[in-house]
PDB file of C-alpha atoms in Angstrom:
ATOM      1  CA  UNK A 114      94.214  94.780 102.795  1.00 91.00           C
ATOM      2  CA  UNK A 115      92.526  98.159 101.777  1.00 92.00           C
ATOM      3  CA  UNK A 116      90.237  96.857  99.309  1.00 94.00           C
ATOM      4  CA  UNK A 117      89.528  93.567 102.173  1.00 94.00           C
ATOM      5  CA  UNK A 118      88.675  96.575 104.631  1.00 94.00           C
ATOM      6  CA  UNK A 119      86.819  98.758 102.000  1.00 94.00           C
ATOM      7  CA  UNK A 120      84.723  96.331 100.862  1.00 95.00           C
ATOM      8  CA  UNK A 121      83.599  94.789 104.692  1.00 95.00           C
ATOM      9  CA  UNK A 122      83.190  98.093 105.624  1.00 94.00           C
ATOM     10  CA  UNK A 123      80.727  98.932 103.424  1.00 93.00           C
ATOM     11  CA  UNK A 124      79.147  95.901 103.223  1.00 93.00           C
ATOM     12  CA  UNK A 125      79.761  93.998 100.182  1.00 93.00           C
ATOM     13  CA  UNK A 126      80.354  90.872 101.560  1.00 94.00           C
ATOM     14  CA  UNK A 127      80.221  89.250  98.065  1.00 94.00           C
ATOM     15  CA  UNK A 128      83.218  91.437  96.603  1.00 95.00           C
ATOM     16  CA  UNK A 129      84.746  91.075 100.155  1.00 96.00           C
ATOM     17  CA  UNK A 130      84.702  87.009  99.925  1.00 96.00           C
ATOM     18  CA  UNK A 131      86.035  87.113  96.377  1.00 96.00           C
ATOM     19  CA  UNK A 132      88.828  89.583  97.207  1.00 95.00           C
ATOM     20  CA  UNK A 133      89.694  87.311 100.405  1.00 95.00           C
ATOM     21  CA  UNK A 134      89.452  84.418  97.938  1.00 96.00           C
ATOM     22  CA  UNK A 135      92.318  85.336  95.346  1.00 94.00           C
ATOM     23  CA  UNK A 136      94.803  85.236  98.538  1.00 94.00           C
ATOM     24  CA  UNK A 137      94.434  81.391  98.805  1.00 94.00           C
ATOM     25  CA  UNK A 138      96.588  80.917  95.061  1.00 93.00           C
ATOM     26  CA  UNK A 139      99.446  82.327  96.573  1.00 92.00           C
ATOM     27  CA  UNK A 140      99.817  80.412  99.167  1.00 94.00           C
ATOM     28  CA  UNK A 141     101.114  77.776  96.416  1.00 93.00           C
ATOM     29  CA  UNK A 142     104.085  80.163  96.062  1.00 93.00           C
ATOM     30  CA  UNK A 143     104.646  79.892  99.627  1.00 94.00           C
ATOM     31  CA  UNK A 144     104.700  76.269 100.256  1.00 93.00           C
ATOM     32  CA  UNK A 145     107.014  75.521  97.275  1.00 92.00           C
ATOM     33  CA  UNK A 146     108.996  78.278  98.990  1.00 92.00           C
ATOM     34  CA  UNK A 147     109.342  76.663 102.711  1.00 93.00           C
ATOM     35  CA  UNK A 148     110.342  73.170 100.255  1.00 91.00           C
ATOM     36  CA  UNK A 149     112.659  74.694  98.508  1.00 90.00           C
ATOM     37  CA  UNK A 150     114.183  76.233 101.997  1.00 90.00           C
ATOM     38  CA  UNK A 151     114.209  72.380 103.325  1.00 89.00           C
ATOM     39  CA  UNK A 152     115.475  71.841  99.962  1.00 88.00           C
ATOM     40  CA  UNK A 153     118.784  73.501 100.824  1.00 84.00           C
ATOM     41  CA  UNK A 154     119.504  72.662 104.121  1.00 82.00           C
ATOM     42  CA  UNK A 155     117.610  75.080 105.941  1.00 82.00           C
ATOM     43  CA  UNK A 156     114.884  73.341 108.360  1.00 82.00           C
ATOM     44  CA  UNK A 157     112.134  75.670 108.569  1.00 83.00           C
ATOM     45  CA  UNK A 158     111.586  77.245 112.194  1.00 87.00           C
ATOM     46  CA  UNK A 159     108.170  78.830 114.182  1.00 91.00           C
ATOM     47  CA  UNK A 160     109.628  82.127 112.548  1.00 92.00           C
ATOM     48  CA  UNK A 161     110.054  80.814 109.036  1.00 92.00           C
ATOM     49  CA  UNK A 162     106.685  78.989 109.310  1.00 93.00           C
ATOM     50  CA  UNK A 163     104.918  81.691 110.443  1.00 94.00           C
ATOM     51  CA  UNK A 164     106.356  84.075 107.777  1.00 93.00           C
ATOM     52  CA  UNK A 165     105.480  81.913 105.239  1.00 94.00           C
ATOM     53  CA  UNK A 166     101.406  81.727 106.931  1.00 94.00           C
ATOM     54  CA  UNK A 167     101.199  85.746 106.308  1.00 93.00           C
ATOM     55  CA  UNK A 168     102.591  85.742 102.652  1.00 92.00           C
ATOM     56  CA  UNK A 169     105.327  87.243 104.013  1.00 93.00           C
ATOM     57  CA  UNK A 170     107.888  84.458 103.291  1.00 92.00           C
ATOM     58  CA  UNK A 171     109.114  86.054  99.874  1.00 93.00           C
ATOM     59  CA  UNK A 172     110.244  88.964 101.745  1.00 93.00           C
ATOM     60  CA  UNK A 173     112.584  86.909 103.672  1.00 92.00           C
ATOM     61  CA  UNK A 174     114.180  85.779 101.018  1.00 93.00           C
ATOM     62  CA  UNK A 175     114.465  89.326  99.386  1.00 93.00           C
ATOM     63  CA  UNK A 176     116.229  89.975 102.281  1.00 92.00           C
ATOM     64  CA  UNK A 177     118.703  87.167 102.128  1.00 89.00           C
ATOM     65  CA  UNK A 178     119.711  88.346  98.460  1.00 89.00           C
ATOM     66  CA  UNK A 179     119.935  91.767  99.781  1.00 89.00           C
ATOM     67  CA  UNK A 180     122.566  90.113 102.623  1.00 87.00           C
ATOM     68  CA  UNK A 181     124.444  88.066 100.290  1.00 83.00           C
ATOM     69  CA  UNK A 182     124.891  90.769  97.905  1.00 83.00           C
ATOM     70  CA  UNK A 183     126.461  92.932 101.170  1.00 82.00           C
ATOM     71  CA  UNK A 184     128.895  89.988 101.890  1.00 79.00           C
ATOM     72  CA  UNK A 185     132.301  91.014 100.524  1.00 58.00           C
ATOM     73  CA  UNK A 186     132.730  86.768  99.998  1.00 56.00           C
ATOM     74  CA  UNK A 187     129.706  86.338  98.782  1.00 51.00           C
ATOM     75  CA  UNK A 188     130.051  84.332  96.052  1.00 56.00           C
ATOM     76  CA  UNK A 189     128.443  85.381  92.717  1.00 69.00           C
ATOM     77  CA  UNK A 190     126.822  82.055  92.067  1.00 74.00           C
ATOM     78  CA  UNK A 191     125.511  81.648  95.176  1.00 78.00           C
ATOM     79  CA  UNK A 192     123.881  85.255  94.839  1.00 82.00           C
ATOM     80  CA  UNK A 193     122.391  84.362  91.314  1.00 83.00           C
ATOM     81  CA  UNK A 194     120.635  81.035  92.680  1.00 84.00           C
ATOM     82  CA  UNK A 195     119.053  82.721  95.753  1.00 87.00           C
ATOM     83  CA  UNK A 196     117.925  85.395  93.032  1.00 88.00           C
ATOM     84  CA  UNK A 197     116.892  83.037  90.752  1.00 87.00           C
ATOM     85  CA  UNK A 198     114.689  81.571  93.493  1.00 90.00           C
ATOM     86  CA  UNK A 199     112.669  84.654  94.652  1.00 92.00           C
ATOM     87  CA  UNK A 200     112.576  85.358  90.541  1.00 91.00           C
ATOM     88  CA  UNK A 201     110.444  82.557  90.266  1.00 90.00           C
ATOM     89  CA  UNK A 202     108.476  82.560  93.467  1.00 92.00           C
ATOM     90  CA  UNK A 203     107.792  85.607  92.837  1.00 94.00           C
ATOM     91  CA  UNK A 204     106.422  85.129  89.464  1.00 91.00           C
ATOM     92  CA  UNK A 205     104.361  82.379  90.642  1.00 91.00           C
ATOM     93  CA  UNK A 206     102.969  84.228  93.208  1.00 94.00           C
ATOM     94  CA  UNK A 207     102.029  86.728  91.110  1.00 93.00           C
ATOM     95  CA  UNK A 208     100.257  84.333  88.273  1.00 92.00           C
ATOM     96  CA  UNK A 209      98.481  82.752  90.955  1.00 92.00           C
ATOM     97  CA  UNK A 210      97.241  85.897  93.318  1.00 94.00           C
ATOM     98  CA  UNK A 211      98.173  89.031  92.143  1.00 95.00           C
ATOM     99  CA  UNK A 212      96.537  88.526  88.217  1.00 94.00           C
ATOM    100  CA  UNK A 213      92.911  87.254  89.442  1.00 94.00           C
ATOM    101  CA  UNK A 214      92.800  89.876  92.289  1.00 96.00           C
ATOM    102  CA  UNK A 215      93.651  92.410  89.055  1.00 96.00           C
ATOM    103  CA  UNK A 216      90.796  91.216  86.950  1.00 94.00           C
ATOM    104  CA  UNK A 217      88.635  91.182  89.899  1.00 95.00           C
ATOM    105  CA  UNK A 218      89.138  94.985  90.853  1.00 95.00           C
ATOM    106  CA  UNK A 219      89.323  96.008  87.505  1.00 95.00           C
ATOM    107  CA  UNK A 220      85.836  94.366  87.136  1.00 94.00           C
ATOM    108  CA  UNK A 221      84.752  96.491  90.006  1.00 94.00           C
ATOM    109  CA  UNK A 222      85.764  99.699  88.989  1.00 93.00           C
ATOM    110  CA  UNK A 223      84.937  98.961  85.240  1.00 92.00           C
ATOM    111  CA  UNK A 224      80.896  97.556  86.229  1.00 89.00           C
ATOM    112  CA  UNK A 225      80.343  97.797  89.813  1.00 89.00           C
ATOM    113  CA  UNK A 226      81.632 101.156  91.174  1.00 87.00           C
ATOM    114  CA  UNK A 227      83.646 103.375  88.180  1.00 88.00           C
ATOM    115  CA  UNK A 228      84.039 106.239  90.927  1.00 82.00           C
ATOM    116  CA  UNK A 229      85.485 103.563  93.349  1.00 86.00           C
ATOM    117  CA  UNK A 230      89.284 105.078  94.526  1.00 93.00           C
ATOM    118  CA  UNK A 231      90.310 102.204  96.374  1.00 94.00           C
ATOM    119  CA  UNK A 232      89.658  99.547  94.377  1.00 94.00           C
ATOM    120  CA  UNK A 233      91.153 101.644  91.466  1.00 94.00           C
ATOM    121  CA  UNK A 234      94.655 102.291  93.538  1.00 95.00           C
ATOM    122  CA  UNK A 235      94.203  98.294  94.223  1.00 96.00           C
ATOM    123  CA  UNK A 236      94.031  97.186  90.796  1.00 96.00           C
ATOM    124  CA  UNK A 237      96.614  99.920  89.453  1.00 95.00           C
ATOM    125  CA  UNK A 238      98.886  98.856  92.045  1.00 96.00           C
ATOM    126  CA  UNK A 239      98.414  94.981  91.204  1.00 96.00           C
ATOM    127  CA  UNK A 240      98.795  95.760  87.457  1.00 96.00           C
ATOM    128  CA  UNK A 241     102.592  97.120  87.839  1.00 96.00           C
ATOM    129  CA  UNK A 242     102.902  94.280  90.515  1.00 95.00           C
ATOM    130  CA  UNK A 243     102.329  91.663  87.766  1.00 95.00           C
ATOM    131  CA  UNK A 244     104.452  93.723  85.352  1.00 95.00           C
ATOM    132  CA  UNK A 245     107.382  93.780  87.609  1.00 95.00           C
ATOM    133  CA  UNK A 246     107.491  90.543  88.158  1.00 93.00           C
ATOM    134  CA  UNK A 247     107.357  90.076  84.734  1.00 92.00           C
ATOM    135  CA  UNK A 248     110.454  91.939  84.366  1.00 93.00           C
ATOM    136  CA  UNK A 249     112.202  90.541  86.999  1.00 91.00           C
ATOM    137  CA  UNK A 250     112.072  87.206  85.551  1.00 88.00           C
ATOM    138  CA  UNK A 251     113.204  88.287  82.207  1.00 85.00           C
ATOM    139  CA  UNK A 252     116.406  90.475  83.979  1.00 86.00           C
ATOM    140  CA  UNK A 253     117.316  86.760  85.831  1.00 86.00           C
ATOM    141  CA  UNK A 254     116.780  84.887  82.686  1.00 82.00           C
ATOM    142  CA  UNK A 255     119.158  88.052  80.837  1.00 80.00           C
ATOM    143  CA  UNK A 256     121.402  87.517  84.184  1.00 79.00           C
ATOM    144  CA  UNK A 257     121.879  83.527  83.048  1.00 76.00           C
ATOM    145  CA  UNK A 258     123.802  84.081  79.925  1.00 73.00           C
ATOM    146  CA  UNK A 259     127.131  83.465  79.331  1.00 69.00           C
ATOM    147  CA  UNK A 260     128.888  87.140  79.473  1.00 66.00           C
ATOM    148  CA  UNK A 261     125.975  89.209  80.067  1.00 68.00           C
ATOM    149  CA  UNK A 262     125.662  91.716  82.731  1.00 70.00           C
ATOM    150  CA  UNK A 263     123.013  93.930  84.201  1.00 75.00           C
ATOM    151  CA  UNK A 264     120.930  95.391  81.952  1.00 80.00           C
ATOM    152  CA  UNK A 265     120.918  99.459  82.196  1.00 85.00           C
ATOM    153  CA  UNK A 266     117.671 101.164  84.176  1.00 87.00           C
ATOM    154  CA  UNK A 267     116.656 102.585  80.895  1.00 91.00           C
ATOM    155  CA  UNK A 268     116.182  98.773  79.412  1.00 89.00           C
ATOM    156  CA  UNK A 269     114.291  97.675  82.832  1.00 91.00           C
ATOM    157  CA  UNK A 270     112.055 101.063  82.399  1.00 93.00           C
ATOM    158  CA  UNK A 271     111.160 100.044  78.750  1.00 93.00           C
ATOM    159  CA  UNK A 272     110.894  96.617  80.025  1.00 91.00           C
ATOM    160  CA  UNK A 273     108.203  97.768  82.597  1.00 94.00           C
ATOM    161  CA  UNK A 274     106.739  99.976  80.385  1.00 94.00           C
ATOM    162  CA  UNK A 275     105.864  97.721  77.529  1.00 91.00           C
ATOM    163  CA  UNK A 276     104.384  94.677  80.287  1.00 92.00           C
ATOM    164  CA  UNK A 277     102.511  97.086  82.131  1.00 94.00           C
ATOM    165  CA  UNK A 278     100.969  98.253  78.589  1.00 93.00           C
ATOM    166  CA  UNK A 279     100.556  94.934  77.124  1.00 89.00           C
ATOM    167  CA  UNK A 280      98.568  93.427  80.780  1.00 92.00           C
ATOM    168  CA  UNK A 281      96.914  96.660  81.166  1.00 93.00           C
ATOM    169  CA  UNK A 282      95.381  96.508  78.001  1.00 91.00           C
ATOM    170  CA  UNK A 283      94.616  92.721  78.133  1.00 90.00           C
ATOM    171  CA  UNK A 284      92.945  92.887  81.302  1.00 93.00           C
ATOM    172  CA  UNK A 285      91.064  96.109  80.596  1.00 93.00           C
ATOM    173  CA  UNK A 286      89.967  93.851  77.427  1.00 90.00           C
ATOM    174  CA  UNK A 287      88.673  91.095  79.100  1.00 90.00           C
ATOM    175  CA  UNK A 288      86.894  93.066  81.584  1.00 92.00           C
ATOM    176  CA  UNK A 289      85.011  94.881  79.105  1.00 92.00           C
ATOM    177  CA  UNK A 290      83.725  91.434  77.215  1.00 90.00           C
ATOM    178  CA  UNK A 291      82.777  90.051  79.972  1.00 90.00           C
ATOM    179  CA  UNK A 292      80.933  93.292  80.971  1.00 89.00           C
ATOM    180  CA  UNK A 293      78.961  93.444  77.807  1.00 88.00           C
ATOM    181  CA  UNK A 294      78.859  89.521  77.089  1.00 87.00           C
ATOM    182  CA  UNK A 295      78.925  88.192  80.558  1.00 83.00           C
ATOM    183  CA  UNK A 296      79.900  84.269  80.297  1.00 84.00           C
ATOM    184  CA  UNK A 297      80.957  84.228  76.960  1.00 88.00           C
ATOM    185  CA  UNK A 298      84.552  85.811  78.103  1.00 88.00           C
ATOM    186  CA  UNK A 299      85.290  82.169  79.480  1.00 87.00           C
ATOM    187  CA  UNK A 300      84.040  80.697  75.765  1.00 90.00           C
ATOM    188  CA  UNK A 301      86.857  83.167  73.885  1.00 86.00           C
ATOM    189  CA  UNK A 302      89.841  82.521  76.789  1.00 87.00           C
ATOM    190  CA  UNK A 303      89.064  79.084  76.814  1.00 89.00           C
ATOM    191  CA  UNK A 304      89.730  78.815  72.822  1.00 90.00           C
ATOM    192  CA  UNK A 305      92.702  81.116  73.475  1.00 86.00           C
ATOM    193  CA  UNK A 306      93.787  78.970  76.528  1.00 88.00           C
ATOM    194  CA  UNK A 307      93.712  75.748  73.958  1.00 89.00           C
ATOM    195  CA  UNK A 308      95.615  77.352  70.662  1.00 87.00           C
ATOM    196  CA  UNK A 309      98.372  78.424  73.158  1.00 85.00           C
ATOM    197  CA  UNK A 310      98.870  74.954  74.853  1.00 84.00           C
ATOM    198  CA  UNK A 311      98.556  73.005  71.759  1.00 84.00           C
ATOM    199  CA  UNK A 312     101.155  75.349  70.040  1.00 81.00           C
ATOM    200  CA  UNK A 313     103.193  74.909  73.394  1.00 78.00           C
ATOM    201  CA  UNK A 314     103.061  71.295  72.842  1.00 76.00           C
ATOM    202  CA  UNK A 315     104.028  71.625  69.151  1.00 77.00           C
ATOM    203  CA  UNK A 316     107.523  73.641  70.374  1.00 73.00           C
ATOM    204  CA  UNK A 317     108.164  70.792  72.225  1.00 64.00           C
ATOM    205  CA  UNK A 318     110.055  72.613  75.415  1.00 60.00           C
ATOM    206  CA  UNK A 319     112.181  70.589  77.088  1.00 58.00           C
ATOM    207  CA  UNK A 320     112.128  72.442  80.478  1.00 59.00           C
ATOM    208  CA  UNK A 321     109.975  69.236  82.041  1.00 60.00           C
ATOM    209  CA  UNK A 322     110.994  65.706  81.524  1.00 60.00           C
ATOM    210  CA  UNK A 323     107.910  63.917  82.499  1.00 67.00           C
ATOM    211  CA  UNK A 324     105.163  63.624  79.987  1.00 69.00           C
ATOM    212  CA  UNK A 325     102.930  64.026  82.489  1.00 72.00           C
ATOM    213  CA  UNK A 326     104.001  67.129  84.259  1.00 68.00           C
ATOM    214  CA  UNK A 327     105.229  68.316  80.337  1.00 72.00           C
ATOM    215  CA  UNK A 328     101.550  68.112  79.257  1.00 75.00           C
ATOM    216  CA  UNK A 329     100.423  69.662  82.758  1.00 78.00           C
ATOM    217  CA  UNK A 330     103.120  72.673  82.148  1.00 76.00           C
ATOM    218  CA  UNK A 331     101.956  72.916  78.708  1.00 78.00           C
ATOM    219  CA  UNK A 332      98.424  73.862  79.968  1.00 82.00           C
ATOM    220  CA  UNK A 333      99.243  76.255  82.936  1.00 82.00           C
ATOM    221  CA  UNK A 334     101.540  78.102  80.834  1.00 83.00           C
ATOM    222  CA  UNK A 335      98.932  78.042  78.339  1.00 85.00           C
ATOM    223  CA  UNK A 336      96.366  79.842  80.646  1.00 85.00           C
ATOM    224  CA  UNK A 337      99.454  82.263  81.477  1.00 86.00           C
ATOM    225  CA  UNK A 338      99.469  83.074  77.431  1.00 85.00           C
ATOM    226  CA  UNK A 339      95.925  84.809  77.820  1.00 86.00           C
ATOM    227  CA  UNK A 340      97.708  87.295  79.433  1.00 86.00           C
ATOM    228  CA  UNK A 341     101.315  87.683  78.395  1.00 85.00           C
ATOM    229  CA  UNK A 342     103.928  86.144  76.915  1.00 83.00           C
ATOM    230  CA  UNK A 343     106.975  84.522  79.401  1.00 81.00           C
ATOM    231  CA  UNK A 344     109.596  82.784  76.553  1.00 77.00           C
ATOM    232  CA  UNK A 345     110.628  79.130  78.140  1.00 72.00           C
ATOM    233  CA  UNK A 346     112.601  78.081  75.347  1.00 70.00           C
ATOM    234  CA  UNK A 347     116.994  79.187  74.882  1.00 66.00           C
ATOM    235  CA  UNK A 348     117.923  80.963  71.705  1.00 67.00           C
ATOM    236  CA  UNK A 349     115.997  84.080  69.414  1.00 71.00           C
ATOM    237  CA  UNK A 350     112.399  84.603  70.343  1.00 74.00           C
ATOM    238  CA  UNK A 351     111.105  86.887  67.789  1.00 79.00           C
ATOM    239  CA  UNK A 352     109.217  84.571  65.406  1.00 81.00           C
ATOM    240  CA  UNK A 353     107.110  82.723  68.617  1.00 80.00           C
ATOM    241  CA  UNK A 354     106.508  86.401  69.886  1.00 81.00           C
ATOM    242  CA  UNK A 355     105.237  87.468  66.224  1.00 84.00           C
ATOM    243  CA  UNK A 356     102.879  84.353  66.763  1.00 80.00           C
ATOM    244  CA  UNK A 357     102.159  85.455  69.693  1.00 79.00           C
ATOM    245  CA  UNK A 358     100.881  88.613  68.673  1.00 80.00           C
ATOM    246  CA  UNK A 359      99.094  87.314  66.006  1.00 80.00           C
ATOM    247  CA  UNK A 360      96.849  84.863  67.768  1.00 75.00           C
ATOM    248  CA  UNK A 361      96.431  87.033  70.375  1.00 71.00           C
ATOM    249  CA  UNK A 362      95.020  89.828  68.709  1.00 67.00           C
TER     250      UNK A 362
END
């Protein structure tokens, strides 16, 4: 909302209308959000609806996790699925608004305006965003196995450390190619964006049924790859991360 008001205040309607643009993607977060509430039983209300219109429908459902975990008989399953929910939500809605609104301010501060504080604090602030989302996911996906508890704060720390290091560096990347070489940053993701999904493909996950939506999966997670790595697949990851790596650099 800063950066919305910075920019129209000063009159760049063209960073203003791009800024205002990357909040339509996460409305996608939203809507699978009110489904999966009809999903479970809940018919969505006026109030529900209209949390769900300001982006603020993720919240709610922080909230619920934050009330079944207060329940003495709240059940532990029951607490992992609503957390599981929000995990992903929340990691979709991050992918989808929070990364190109990063890349855009970053762009600013790197070409536009480098003495610009607000779309500075914006993009810092969307870059540990992404990061802890990042790490959220991976503490629910921890959370899933058989045995495991809660990792300690000094894991999630490291955690959060080495994502925001790893995007920050990426985006920063990116933003500098495209400032010298203008286009051609879409010619070198795009070949990135295709080596990831055909590898994808070549792993064949299992996590969609359809061939269809597996080939559509395949490619979205692809594009995710330009930017991080998010393991979809049970059992030791350190040979597809070592891959990973070194494709990616």
């Amino acid at each position: 909302l800063c950066a919305i008001i910075h920019y129209l205040v000063r009159g760049q309607l063209g960073w203003f209308g791009l800024t205002m643009a990357c909040l339509v993607p996460g409305y996608a977060a939203q809507l699978l959000s009110i489904l999966w509430f009809r999903a479970d039983g809940h018919a969505p209300g006026c109030c529900l609806l209209a949390l769900h219109l300001l982006q603020l429908g993720l919240w709610k459902r922080y909230w619920d996790v934050l009330r079944a975990a207060a329940k003495a008989g709240g059940g532990a399953g029951e607490l992992l699925a609503q957390l599981g929910d929000v995990c992903v939500l929340r990691l979709l809605e991050a992918l989808l608004q929070t990364l190109p609104h990063l890349l855009l301010q970053t762009y600013v501060v790197v070409a536009v305006d480098p003495a610009g504080f607000i779309p500075g604090v914006s993009a810092g602030l969307s870059l540990l965003s992404l990061a802890w989302a990042l790490v959220s996911y991976s503490h629910f996906t921890f959370l899933l196995k058989p045995g495991h508890l809660s990792p300690p704060a000094a894991v999630i720390l490291c955690l959060l450390l080495w994502r925001t290091g790893m995007l920050g560096t990426r985006v920063l990347a990116l933003v500098l190619f495209a400032r010298l070489y203008s286009f051609w940053v879409f010619a070198v993701a795009g070949v990135h964006w295709l080596l990831m999904s055909f590898w994808l493909g070549a792993q064949q996950t299992d996590i969609v049924a359809q061939p269809c939506r597996w080939r559509l999966f395949n490619c979205l997670l692809g594009a995710v790859y330009i930017f991080c790595y998010i393991n979809v697949r049970p059992g030791p990851s350190r040979t597809r991360v070592a891959v990973f790596y070194a494709v990616s650099t």
